[in-house]
Amino acid sequence: MRTHVLLLIVVSGLACFGCDFKLEWPDIKPGGSSTPAAAVAATPTASTASTSGGIVMTPTPTLTPAAPSPAGAATIPRSDGSPSSKKDERHDGRQEKKKERHDDRQRDERQRDDRGRDQDRGRDRDRDQDRGQDRDGDRDRGHDRDADRDVLDRVLALTNEYRAQASLPPLRRDDDLDRAAQRYADRMAAEGFFDHESPSGDGPGERASAVGYPWRTLGENIARGHRSAEEVVRDWIRSPSHRANLENPNVDEIGLGVARGDRLYWVQELGARRR
């Protein structure tokens, strides 16, 4: 007589979607005993339709589904062992690049500020040097002006001494004629020419009018290379054309100038104003 054994497998509290169960029946021999090749087990096989987030079945009495991970999101381990998504990685990369750009901008700004401070300090040094040179130059020029004033006063005295010998009245210094004479002496010394007509074509009359002198009669003596008032007046007296200007009875005012270039340049403007 064959004995039928019914194997009933009850899985409670678990719903399995997409899983197949395979049931194996033991061979039952006469005599009522059975020798199973293995213990009766329920062996579920996972369906090929399951996703990475599907339920994993185990042969334990209580089946617990694995926690689903976000659909379609692959997980990667962080250095600290915590999971991070590719989206998080991209976000972290953008934040790092943003921080790098910010740091670069700050570094550039600091470098610009440093360069600006260096330039300011350099300009301050140059300005201080220029001021020092200006002060030194002012002292030198002040000394030169004082010396030149004494020299020109000596030229006036020698000129009037000569006019007195010729029975002519002395000449008076005139500010306008002084200005015209000094400007022309400075220009000849600076530009290195020597002539009664300047490179721009103006003559004694134009130069006197330019400083506001309303001349009626005008004469000009120039010289260069003479080292003293005595030398220059002596050579003017020796020259017939220059001596004629010194002896002109129609002039009563004089302007004088001297300037240093490659040598000394001397100018006399002798004139009379319109009445």
PDB file of C-alpha atoms in Angstrom:
ATOM      1  CA  MET A   1       0.000   0.000   0.000  1.00  0.00           C
ATOM      2  CA  ARG A   2       1.426   3.458  -1.003  1.00  0.00           C
ATOM      3  CA  THR A   3       1.349   6.086   1.571  1.00  0.00           C
ATOM      4  CA  HIS A   4       0.791   9.657   0.319  1.00  0.00           C
ATOM      5  CA  VAL A   5       2.443  12.413   2.177  1.00  0.00           C
ATOM      6  CA  LEU A   6       1.308  15.944   1.573  1.00  0.00           C
ATOM      7  CA  LEU A   7       3.948  18.583   2.063  1.00  0.00           C
ATOM      8  CA  LEU A   8       2.438  21.889   2.843  1.00  0.00           C
ATOM      9  CA  ILE A   9       4.694  24.883   2.839  1.00  0.00           C
ATOM     10  CA  VAL A  10       3.324  27.935   4.476  1.00  0.00           C
ATOM     11  CA  VAL A  11       5.116  31.189   4.096  1.00  0.00           C
ATOM     12  CA  SER A  12       3.421  33.716   6.283  1.00  0.00           C
ATOM     13  CA  GLY A  13       3.830  37.449   6.480  1.00  0.00           C
ATOM     14  CA  LEU A  14       5.725  37.727   3.157  1.00  0.00           C
ATOM     15  CA  ALA A  15       4.554  38.518  -0.315  1.00  0.00           C
ATOM     16  CA  CYS A  16       6.909  37.420  -3.063  1.00  0.00           C
ATOM     17  CA  PHE A  17       6.489  39.083  -6.366  1.00  0.00           C
ATOM     18  CA  GLY A  18       8.195  37.696  -9.389  1.00  0.00           C
ATOM     19  CA  CYS A  19       9.501  34.547  -7.508  1.00  0.00           C
ATOM     20  CA  ASP A  20       9.041  30.870  -8.352  1.00  0.00           C
ATOM     21  CA  PHE A  21       8.967  28.026  -5.811  1.00  0.00           C
ATOM     22  CA  LYS A  22      10.255  24.593  -6.635  1.00  0.00           C
ATOM     23  CA  LEU A  23       8.805  21.719  -4.561  1.00  0.00           C
ATOM     24  CA  GLU A  24      10.593  18.381  -4.362  1.00  0.00           C
ATOM     25  CA  TRP A  25       8.748  15.233  -3.218  1.00  0.00           C
ATOM     26  CA  PRO A  26      10.644  12.477  -1.393  1.00  0.00           C
ATOM     27  CA  ASP A  27      10.537   8.865  -2.543  1.00  0.00           C
ATOM     28  CA  ILE A  28       8.342   6.830  -0.223  1.00  0.00           C
ATOM     29  CA  LYS A  29       9.184   3.168   0.039  1.00  0.00           C
ATOM     30  CA  PRO A  30       7.017   0.337   1.319  1.00  0.00           C
ATOM     31  CA  GLY A  31       7.241  -0.246   4.985  1.00  0.00           C
ATOM     32  CA  GLY A  32       6.362   3.314   5.862  1.00  0.00           C
ATOM     33  CA  SER A  33       9.860   4.693   6.046  1.00  0.00           C
ATOM     34  CA  SER A  34      11.368   7.183   3.710  1.00  0.00           C
ATOM     35  CA  THR A  35      14.933   8.122   2.968  1.00  0.00           C
ATOM     36  CA  PRO A  36      14.952  11.603   1.471  1.00  0.00           C
ATOM     37  CA  ALA A  37      18.006  12.656  -0.464  1.00  0.00           C
ATOM     38  CA  ALA A  38      17.724  15.955   1.238  1.00  0.00           C
ATOM     39  CA  ALA A  39      15.539  17.787   3.640  1.00  0.00           C
ATOM     40  CA  VAL A  40      12.438  19.160   2.145  1.00  0.00           C
ATOM     41  CA  ALA A  41      13.068  22.770   1.351  1.00  0.00           C
ATOM     42  CA  ALA A  42      11.389  25.546  -0.426  1.00  0.00           C
ATOM     43  CA  THR A  43      13.878  27.006  -2.854  1.00  0.00           C
ATOM     44  CA  PRO A  44      12.563  30.170  -4.465  1.00  0.00           C
ATOM     45  CA  THR A  45      14.291  31.336  -7.603  1.00  0.00           C
ATOM     46  CA  ALA A  46      14.361  35.019  -8.424  1.00  0.00           C
ATOM     47  CA  SER A  47      12.600  36.103 -11.599  1.00  0.00           C
ATOM     48  CA  THR A  48      14.710  37.693 -14.288  1.00  0.00           C
ATOM     49  CA  ALA A  49      12.364  40.659 -14.203  1.00  0.00           C
ATOM     50  CA  SER A  50      13.611  41.773 -10.772  1.00  0.00           C
ATOM     51  CA  THR A  51      15.561  45.053 -10.642  1.00  0.00           C
ATOM     52  CA  SER A  52      18.541  45.850  -8.507  1.00  0.00           C
ATOM     53  CA  GLY A  53      16.069  47.118  -5.970  1.00  0.00           C
ATOM     54  CA  GLY A  54      14.020  43.869  -5.929  1.00  0.00           C
ATOM     55  CA  ILE A  55      13.371  41.616  -2.959  1.00  0.00           C
ATOM     56  CA  VAL A  56      16.071  39.035  -2.159  1.00  0.00           C
ATOM     57  CA  MET A  57      14.639  35.734  -0.838  1.00  0.00           C
ATOM     58  CA  THR A  58      16.529  33.678   1.782  1.00  0.00           C
ATOM     59  CA  PRO A  59      15.649  30.285   3.281  1.00  0.00           C
ATOM     60  CA  THR A  60      15.294  31.748   6.740  1.00  0.00           C
ATOM     61  CA  PRO A  61      12.013  31.428   8.611  1.00  0.00           C
ATOM     62  CA  THR A  62      11.381  35.159   8.305  1.00  0.00           C
ATOM     63  CA  LEU A  63      12.095  36.722   4.967  1.00  0.00           C
ATOM     64  CA  THR A  64      13.142  40.387   5.104  1.00  0.00           C
ATOM     65  CA  PRO A  65      13.286  42.468   1.938  1.00  0.00           C
ATOM     66  CA  ALA A  66      16.476  44.446   1.344  1.00  0.00           C
ATOM     67  CA  ALA A  67      16.151  48.204   1.543  1.00  0.00           C
ATOM     68  CA  PRO A  68      15.604  49.504  -1.968  1.00  0.00           C
ATOM     69  CA  SER A  69      18.122  51.913  -3.380  1.00  0.00           C
ATOM     70  CA  PRO A  70      17.011  54.805  -5.618  1.00  0.00           C
ATOM     71  CA  ALA A  71      15.888  53.489  -8.956  1.00  0.00           C
ATOM     72  CA  GLY A  72      18.436  54.048 -11.687  1.00  0.00           C
ATOM     73  CA  ALA A  73      21.077  55.515  -9.309  1.00  0.00           C
ATOM     74  CA  ALA A  74      24.337  53.631  -9.010  1.00  0.00           C
ATOM     75  CA  THR A  75      26.044  53.916  -5.651  1.00  0.00           C
ATOM     76  CA  ILE A  76      29.766  54.467  -5.095  1.00  0.00           C
ATOM     77  CA  PRO A  77      31.643  54.330  -1.814  1.00  0.00           C
ATOM     78  CA  ARG A  78      33.086  57.514  -0.336  1.00  0.00           C
ATOM     79  CA  SER A  79      36.483  57.574   1.325  1.00  0.00           C
ATOM     80  CA  ASP A  80      34.738  57.594   4.673  1.00  0.00           C
ATOM     81  CA  GLY A  81      32.690  54.576   3.680  1.00  0.00           C
ATOM     82  CA  SER A  82      29.382  56.408   3.342  1.00  0.00           C
ATOM     83  CA  PRO A  83      27.496  56.135   0.047  1.00  0.00           C
ATOM     84  CA  SER A  84      27.396  59.002  -2.388  1.00  0.00           C
ATOM     85  CA  SER A  85      25.641  59.272  -5.715  1.00  0.00           C
ATOM     86  CA  LYS A  86      27.118  60.532  -8.983  1.00  0.00           C
ATOM     87  CA  LYS A  87      24.883  63.552  -8.582  1.00  0.00           C
ATOM     88  CA  ASP A  88      26.494  64.303  -5.221  1.00  0.00           C
ATOM     89  CA  GLU A  89      29.924  63.846  -6.783  1.00  0.00           C
ATOM     90  CA  ARG A  90      29.128  66.329  -9.555  1.00  0.00           C
ATOM     91  CA  HIS A  91      27.809  68.792  -6.990  1.00  0.00           C
ATOM     92  CA  ASP A  92      30.963  68.417  -4.893  1.00  0.00           C
ATOM     93  CA  GLY A  93      33.107  68.950  -8.025  1.00  0.00           C
ATOM     94  CA  ARG A  94      31.259  72.143  -8.921  1.00  0.00           C
ATOM     95  CA  GLN A  95      31.627  73.455  -5.388  1.00  0.00           C
ATOM     96  CA  GLU A  96      35.348  72.711  -5.417  1.00  0.00           C
ATOM     97  CA  LYS A  97      35.844  74.462  -8.772  1.00  0.00           C
ATOM     98  CA  LYS A  98      33.819  77.414  -7.526  1.00  0.00           C
ATOM     99  CA  LYS A  99      36.036  77.641  -4.444  1.00  0.00           C
ATOM    100  CA  GLU A 100      39.159  77.418  -6.620  1.00  0.00           C
ATOM    101  CA  ARG A 101      37.925  80.284  -8.819  1.00  0.00           C
ATOM    102  CA  HIS A 102      37.133  82.327  -5.730  1.00  0.00           C
ATOM    103  CA  ASP A 103      40.610  81.664  -4.326  1.00  0.00           C
ATOM    104  CA  ASP A 104      42.184  82.590  -7.686  1.00  0.00           C
ATOM    105  CA  ARG A 105      40.278  85.880  -7.769  1.00  0.00           C
ATOM    106  CA  GLN A 106      41.355  86.712  -4.239  1.00  0.00           C
ATOM    107  CA  ARG A 107      44.983  85.885  -5.080  1.00  0.00           C
ATOM    108  CA  ASP A 108      44.833  88.076  -8.200  1.00  0.00           C
ATOM    109  CA  GLU A 109      43.326  90.929  -6.187  1.00  0.00           C
ATOM    110  CA  ARG A 110      46.060  90.632  -3.553  1.00  0.00           C
ATOM    111  CA  GLN A 111      48.718  90.634  -6.257  1.00  0.00           C
ATOM    112  CA  ARG A 112      47.164  93.718  -7.893  1.00  0.00           C
ATOM    113  CA  ASP A 113      47.019  95.437  -4.524  1.00  0.00           C
ATOM    114  CA  ASP A 114      50.655  94.561  -3.857  1.00  0.00           C
ATOM    115  CA  ARG A 115      51.691  95.875  -7.275  1.00  0.00           C
ATOM    116  CA  GLY A 116      49.667  99.042  -6.714  1.00  0.00           C
ATOM    117  CA  ARG A 117      51.333  99.609  -3.334  1.00  0.00           C
ATOM    118  CA  ASP A 118      54.750  99.003  -4.856  1.00  0.00           C
ATOM    119  CA  GLN A 119      53.992 101.488  -7.630  1.00  0.00           C
ATOM    120  CA  ASP A 120      52.736 104.042  -5.115  1.00  0.00           C
ATOM    121  CA  ARG A 121      55.876 103.634  -3.030  1.00  0.00           C
ATOM    122  CA  GLY A 122      57.988 103.961  -6.177  1.00  0.00           C
ATOM    123  CA  ARG A 123      56.158 107.142  -7.187  1.00  0.00           C
ATOM    124  CA  ASP A 124      56.594 108.520  -3.680  1.00  0.00           C
ATOM    125  CA  ARG A 125      60.320 107.817  -3.816  1.00  0.00           C
ATOM    126  CA  ASP A 126      60.604 109.418  -7.249  1.00  0.00           C
ATOM    127  CA  ARG A 127      58.594 112.427  -6.079  1.00  0.00           C
ATOM    128  CA  ASP A 128      60.802 112.827  -3.006  1.00  0.00           C
ATOM    129  CA  GLN A 129      63.902 112.573  -5.175  1.00  0.00           C
ATOM    130  CA  ASP A 130      62.480 115.104  -7.619  1.00  0.00           C
ATOM    131  CA  ARG A 131      61.630 117.446  -4.775  1.00  0.00           C
ATOM    132  CA  GLY A 132      65.129 117.066  -3.388  1.00  0.00           C
ATOM    133  CA  GLN A 133      66.611 117.752  -6.803  1.00  0.00           C
ATOM    134  CA  ASP A 134      64.263 120.701  -7.265  1.00  0.00           C
ATOM    135  CA  ARG A 135      65.364 122.125  -3.929  1.00  0.00           C
ATOM    136  CA  ASP A 136      68.985 121.600  -4.859  1.00  0.00           C
ATOM    137  CA  GLY A 137      68.326 123.077  -8.285  1.00  0.00           C
ATOM    138  CA  ASP A 138      66.508 126.029  -6.765  1.00  0.00           C
ATOM    139  CA  ARG A 139      69.452 126.682  -4.492  1.00  0.00           C
ATOM    140  CA  ASP A 140      71.831 126.426  -7.435  1.00  0.00           C
ATOM    141  CA  ARG A 141      69.661 128.591  -9.620  1.00  0.00           C
ATOM    142  CA  GLY A 142      69.175 131.031  -6.769  1.00  0.00           C
ATOM    143  CA  HIS A 143      72.936 131.219  -6.406  1.00  0.00           C
ATOM    144  CA  ASP A 144      73.283 131.603 -10.178  1.00  0.00           C
ATOM    145  CA  ARG A 145      70.645 134.301 -10.289  1.00  0.00           C
ATOM    146  CA  ASP A 146      72.365 136.204  -7.524  1.00  0.00           C
ATOM    147  CA  ALA A 147      75.685 135.858  -9.304  1.00  0.00           C
ATOM    148  CA  ASP A 148      74.125 136.804 -12.634  1.00  0.00           C
ATOM    149  CA  ARG A 149      72.490 139.834 -11.076  1.00  0.00           C
ATOM    150  CA  ASP A 150      75.848 141.022  -9.817  1.00  0.00           C
ATOM    151  CA  VAL A 151      77.441 140.381 -13.225  1.00  0.00           C
ATOM    152  CA  LEU A 152      74.690 142.226 -15.089  1.00  0.00           C
ATOM    153  CA  ASP A 153      74.910 145.124 -12.659  1.00  0.00           C
ATOM    154  CA  ARG A 154      78.601 145.280 -13.530  1.00  0.00           C
ATOM    155  CA  VAL A 155      77.756 145.266 -17.272  1.00  0.00           C
ATOM    156  CA  LEU A 156      75.415 148.221 -16.726  1.00  0.00           C
ATOM    157  CA  ALA A 157      78.063 150.122 -14.771  1.00  0.00           C
ATOM    158  CA  LEU A 158      80.739 149.572 -17.445  1.00  0.00           C
ATOM    159  CA  THR A 159      78.303 150.547 -20.210  1.00  0.00           C
ATOM    160  CA  ASN A 160      77.386 153.813 -18.496  1.00  0.00           C
ATOM    161  CA  GLU A 161      81.062 154.525 -17.794  1.00  0.00           C
ATOM    162  CA  TYR A 162      81.728 154.299 -21.503  1.00  0.00           C
ATOM    163  CA  ARG A 163      78.716 156.470 -22.343  1.00  0.00           C
ATOM    164  CA  ALA A 164      79.951 159.055 -19.846  1.00  0.00           C
ATOM    165  CA  GLN A 165      83.274 159.125 -21.684  1.00  0.00           C
ATOM    166  CA  ALA A 166      81.285 159.851 -24.852  1.00  0.00           C
ATOM    167  CA  SER A 167      79.335 162.619 -23.063  1.00  0.00           C
ATOM    168  CA  LEU A 168      76.066 160.621 -23.190  1.00  0.00           C
ATOM    169  CA  PRO A 169      73.493 160.265 -20.394  1.00  0.00           C
ATOM    170  CA  PRO A 170      73.405 156.952 -18.470  1.00  0.00           C
ATOM    171  CA  LEU A 171      70.922 154.212 -19.360  1.00  0.00           C
ATOM    172  CA  ARG A 172      68.220 153.024 -16.981  1.00  0.00           C
ATOM    173  CA  ARG A 173      67.387 149.336 -16.445  1.00  0.00           C
ATOM    174  CA  ASP A 174      63.904 148.532 -17.744  1.00  0.00           C
ATOM    175  CA  ASP A 175      61.962 145.445 -16.570  1.00  0.00           C
ATOM    176  CA  ASP A 176      60.388 144.745 -19.965  1.00  0.00           C
ATOM    177  CA  LEU A 177      63.699 144.992 -21.790  1.00  0.00           C
ATOM    178  CA  ASP A 178      65.351 142.862 -19.053  1.00  0.00           C
ATOM    179  CA  ARG A 179      62.710 140.199 -19.652  1.00  0.00           C
ATOM    180  CA  ALA A 180      63.216 140.262 -23.425  1.00  0.00           C
ATOM    181  CA  ALA A 181      67.031 140.086 -23.058  1.00  0.00           C
ATOM    182  CA  GLN A 182      66.982 137.258 -20.524  1.00  0.00           C
ATOM    183  CA  ARG A 183      64.506 135.166 -22.512  1.00  0.00           C
ATOM    184  CA  TYR A 184      66.630 135.446 -25.620  1.00  0.00           C
ATOM    185  CA  ALA A 185      69.830 134.597 -23.746  1.00  0.00           C
ATOM    186  CA  ASP A 186      68.113 131.518 -22.275  1.00  0.00           C
ATOM    187  CA  ARG A 187      66.875 130.425 -25.685  1.00  0.00           C
ATOM    188  CA  MET A 188      70.253 130.738 -27.378  1.00  0.00           C
ATOM    189  CA  ALA A 189      71.902 128.802 -24.540  1.00  0.00           C
ATOM    190  CA  ALA A 190      69.239 126.073 -24.640  1.00  0.00           C
ATOM    191  CA  GLU A 191      69.094 125.694 -28.424  1.00  0.00           C
ATOM    192  CA  GLY A 192      72.744 126.350 -29.134  1.00  0.00           C
ATOM    193  CA  PHE A 193      72.365 129.018 -31.827  1.00  0.00           C
ATOM    194  CA  PHE A 194      73.878 132.499 -31.965  1.00  0.00           C
ATOM    195  CA  ASP A 195      72.202 135.128 -34.095  1.00  0.00           C
ATOM    196  CA  HIS A 196      70.052 138.255 -33.862  1.00  0.00           C
ATOM    197  CA  GLU A 197      67.297 136.338 -35.624  1.00  0.00           C
ATOM    198  CA  SER A 198      65.994 133.253 -33.867  1.00  0.00           C
ATOM    199  CA  PRO A 199      65.323 129.937 -35.676  1.00  0.00           C
ATOM    200  CA  SER A 200      61.629 130.790 -35.648  1.00  0.00           C
ATOM    201  CA  GLY A 201      62.343 134.050 -37.492  1.00  0.00           C
ATOM    202  CA  ASP A 202      61.657 136.675 -34.827  1.00  0.00           C
ATOM    203  CA  GLY A 203      64.069 139.611 -34.400  1.00  0.00           C
ATOM    204  CA  PRO A 204      64.746 142.155 -31.638  1.00  0.00           C
ATOM    205  CA  GLY A 205      61.647 144.214 -32.452  1.00  0.00           C
ATOM    206  CA  GLU A 206      59.295 141.209 -32.251  1.00  0.00           C
ATOM    207  CA  ARG A 207      60.853 140.057 -28.972  1.00  0.00           C
ATOM    208  CA  ALA A 208      60.520 143.526 -27.398  1.00  0.00           C
ATOM    209  CA  SER A 209      56.912 143.824 -28.536  1.00  0.00           C
ATOM    210  CA  ALA A 210      56.184 140.319 -27.207  1.00  0.00           C
ATOM    211  CA  VAL A 211      57.027 141.432 -23.645  1.00  0.00           C
ATOM    212  CA  GLY A 212      54.950 144.607 -24.008  1.00  0.00           C
ATOM    213  CA  TYR A 213      57.691 147.141 -24.616  1.00  0.00           C
ATOM    214  CA  PRO A 214      56.319 149.950 -26.902  1.00  0.00           C
ATOM    215  CA  TRP A 215      59.619 150.765 -28.516  1.00  0.00           C
ATOM    216  CA  ARG A 216      60.377 153.763 -30.664  1.00  0.00           C
ATOM    217  CA  THR A 217      64.096 153.064 -31.098  1.00  0.00           C
ATOM    218  CA  LEU A 218      65.728 149.717 -30.426  1.00  0.00           C
ATOM    219  CA  GLY A 219      69.222 148.201 -30.668  1.00  0.00           C
ATOM    220  CA  GLU A 220      70.606 144.832 -29.629  1.00  0.00           C
ATOM    221  CA  ASN A 221      74.101 143.577 -28.731  1.00  0.00           C
ATOM    222  CA  ILE A 222      74.806 139.857 -28.222  1.00  0.00           C
ATOM    223  CA  ALA A 223      77.955 137.913 -27.342  1.00  0.00           C
ATOM    224  CA  ARG A 224      78.991 134.414 -26.269  1.00  0.00           C
ATOM    225  CA  GLY A 225      82.003 132.798 -24.683  1.00  0.00           C
ATOM    226  CA  HIS A 226      83.074 135.788 -22.621  1.00  0.00           C
ATOM    227  CA  ARG A 227      83.746 134.890 -19.013  1.00  0.00           C
ATOM    228  CA  SER A 228      83.203 138.266 -17.320  1.00  0.00           C
ATOM    229  CA  ALA A 229      81.405 141.575 -17.632  1.00  0.00           C
ATOM    230  CA  GLU A 230      84.727 143.324 -18.333  1.00  0.00           C
ATOM    231  CA  GLU A 231      85.515 141.021 -21.270  1.00  0.00           C
ATOM    232  CA  VAL A 232      82.124 141.324 -22.946  1.00  0.00           C
ATOM    233  CA  VAL A 233      81.842 145.125 -22.632  1.00  0.00           C
ATOM    234  CA  ARG A 234      85.414 145.564 -23.844  1.00  0.00           C
ATOM    235  CA  ASP A 235      84.710 143.517 -27.002  1.00  0.00           C
ATOM    236  CA  TRP A 236      81.457 145.363 -27.658  1.00  0.00           C
ATOM    237  CA  ILE A 237      83.343 148.649 -27.491  1.00  0.00           C
ATOM    238  CA  ARG A 238      85.972 147.319 -29.912  1.00  0.00           C
ATOM    239  CA  SER A 239      83.319 146.301 -32.480  1.00  0.00           C
ATOM    240  CA  PRO A 240      82.108 149.310 -34.576  1.00  0.00           C
ATOM    241  CA  SER A 241      78.514 148.053 -34.939  1.00  0.00           C
ATOM    242  CA  HIS A 242      78.174 147.186 -31.236  1.00  0.00           C
ATOM    243  CA  ARG A 243      79.844 150.449 -30.196  1.00  0.00           C
ATOM    244  CA  ALA A 244      77.311 152.357 -32.327  1.00  0.00           C
ATOM    245  CA  ASN A 245      74.495 150.892 -30.237  1.00  0.00           C
ATOM    246  CA  LEU A 246      76.290 151.849 -27.007  1.00  0.00           C
ATOM    247  CA  GLU A 247      76.757 155.411 -28.278  1.00  0.00           C
ATOM    248  CA  ASN A 248      73.216 155.866 -29.635  1.00  0.00           C
ATOM    249  CA  PRO A 249      71.942 159.170 -28.173  1.00  0.00           C
ATOM    250  CA  ASN A 250      68.316 158.235 -28.889  1.00  0.00           C
ATOM    251  CA  VAL A 251      68.140 155.375 -26.390  1.00  0.00           C
ATOM    252  CA  ASP A 252      67.684 155.882 -22.666  1.00  0.00           C
ATOM    253  CA  GLU A 253      66.758 152.385 -21.359  1.00  0.00           C
ATOM    254  CA  ILE A 254      68.549 149.052 -21.318  1.00  0.00           C
ATOM    255  CA  GLY A 255      67.732 145.394 -20.667  1.00  0.00           C
ATOM    256  CA  LEU A 256      70.385 142.780 -19.874  1.00  0.00           C
ATOM    257  CA  GLY A 257      70.501 138.980 -19.902  1.00  0.00           C
ATOM    258  CA  VAL A 258      73.066 136.193 -19.419  1.00  0.00           C
ATOM    259  CA  ALA A 259      72.627 132.422 -19.619  1.00  0.00           C
ATOM    260  CA  ARG A 260      74.814 129.324 -19.324  1.00  0.00           C
ATOM    261  CA  GLY A 261      74.819 126.749 -22.085  1.00  0.00           C
ATOM    262  CA  ASP A 262      77.878 125.238 -23.713  1.00  0.00           C
ATOM    263  CA  ARG A 263      79.288 128.670 -22.842  1.00  0.00           C
ATOM    264  CA  LEU A 264      77.982 132.004 -21.536  1.00  0.00           C
ATOM    265  CA  TYR A 265      75.497 133.897 -23.736  1.00  0.00           C
ATOM    266  CA  TRP A 266      75.090 137.678 -23.275  1.00  0.00           C
ATOM    267  CA  VAL A 267      72.323 140.018 -24.503  1.00  0.00           C
ATOM    268  CA  GLN A 268      71.888 143.812 -24.353  1.00  0.00           C
ATOM    269  CA  GLU A 269      68.614 145.430 -25.463  1.00  0.00           C
ATOM    270  CA  LEU A 270      68.889 149.218 -25.777  1.00  0.00           C
ATOM    271  CA  GLY A 271      65.723 151.197 -26.494  1.00  0.00           C
ATOM    272  CA  ALA A 272      63.465 154.177 -26.085  1.00  0.00           C
ATOM    273  CA  ARG A 273      59.702 154.101 -25.592  1.00  0.00           C
ATOM    274  CA  ARG A 274      57.176 155.798 -27.787  1.00  0.00           C
ATOM    275  CA  ARG A 275      56.045 159.088 -26.370  1.00  0.00           C
TER     276      ARG A 275
END
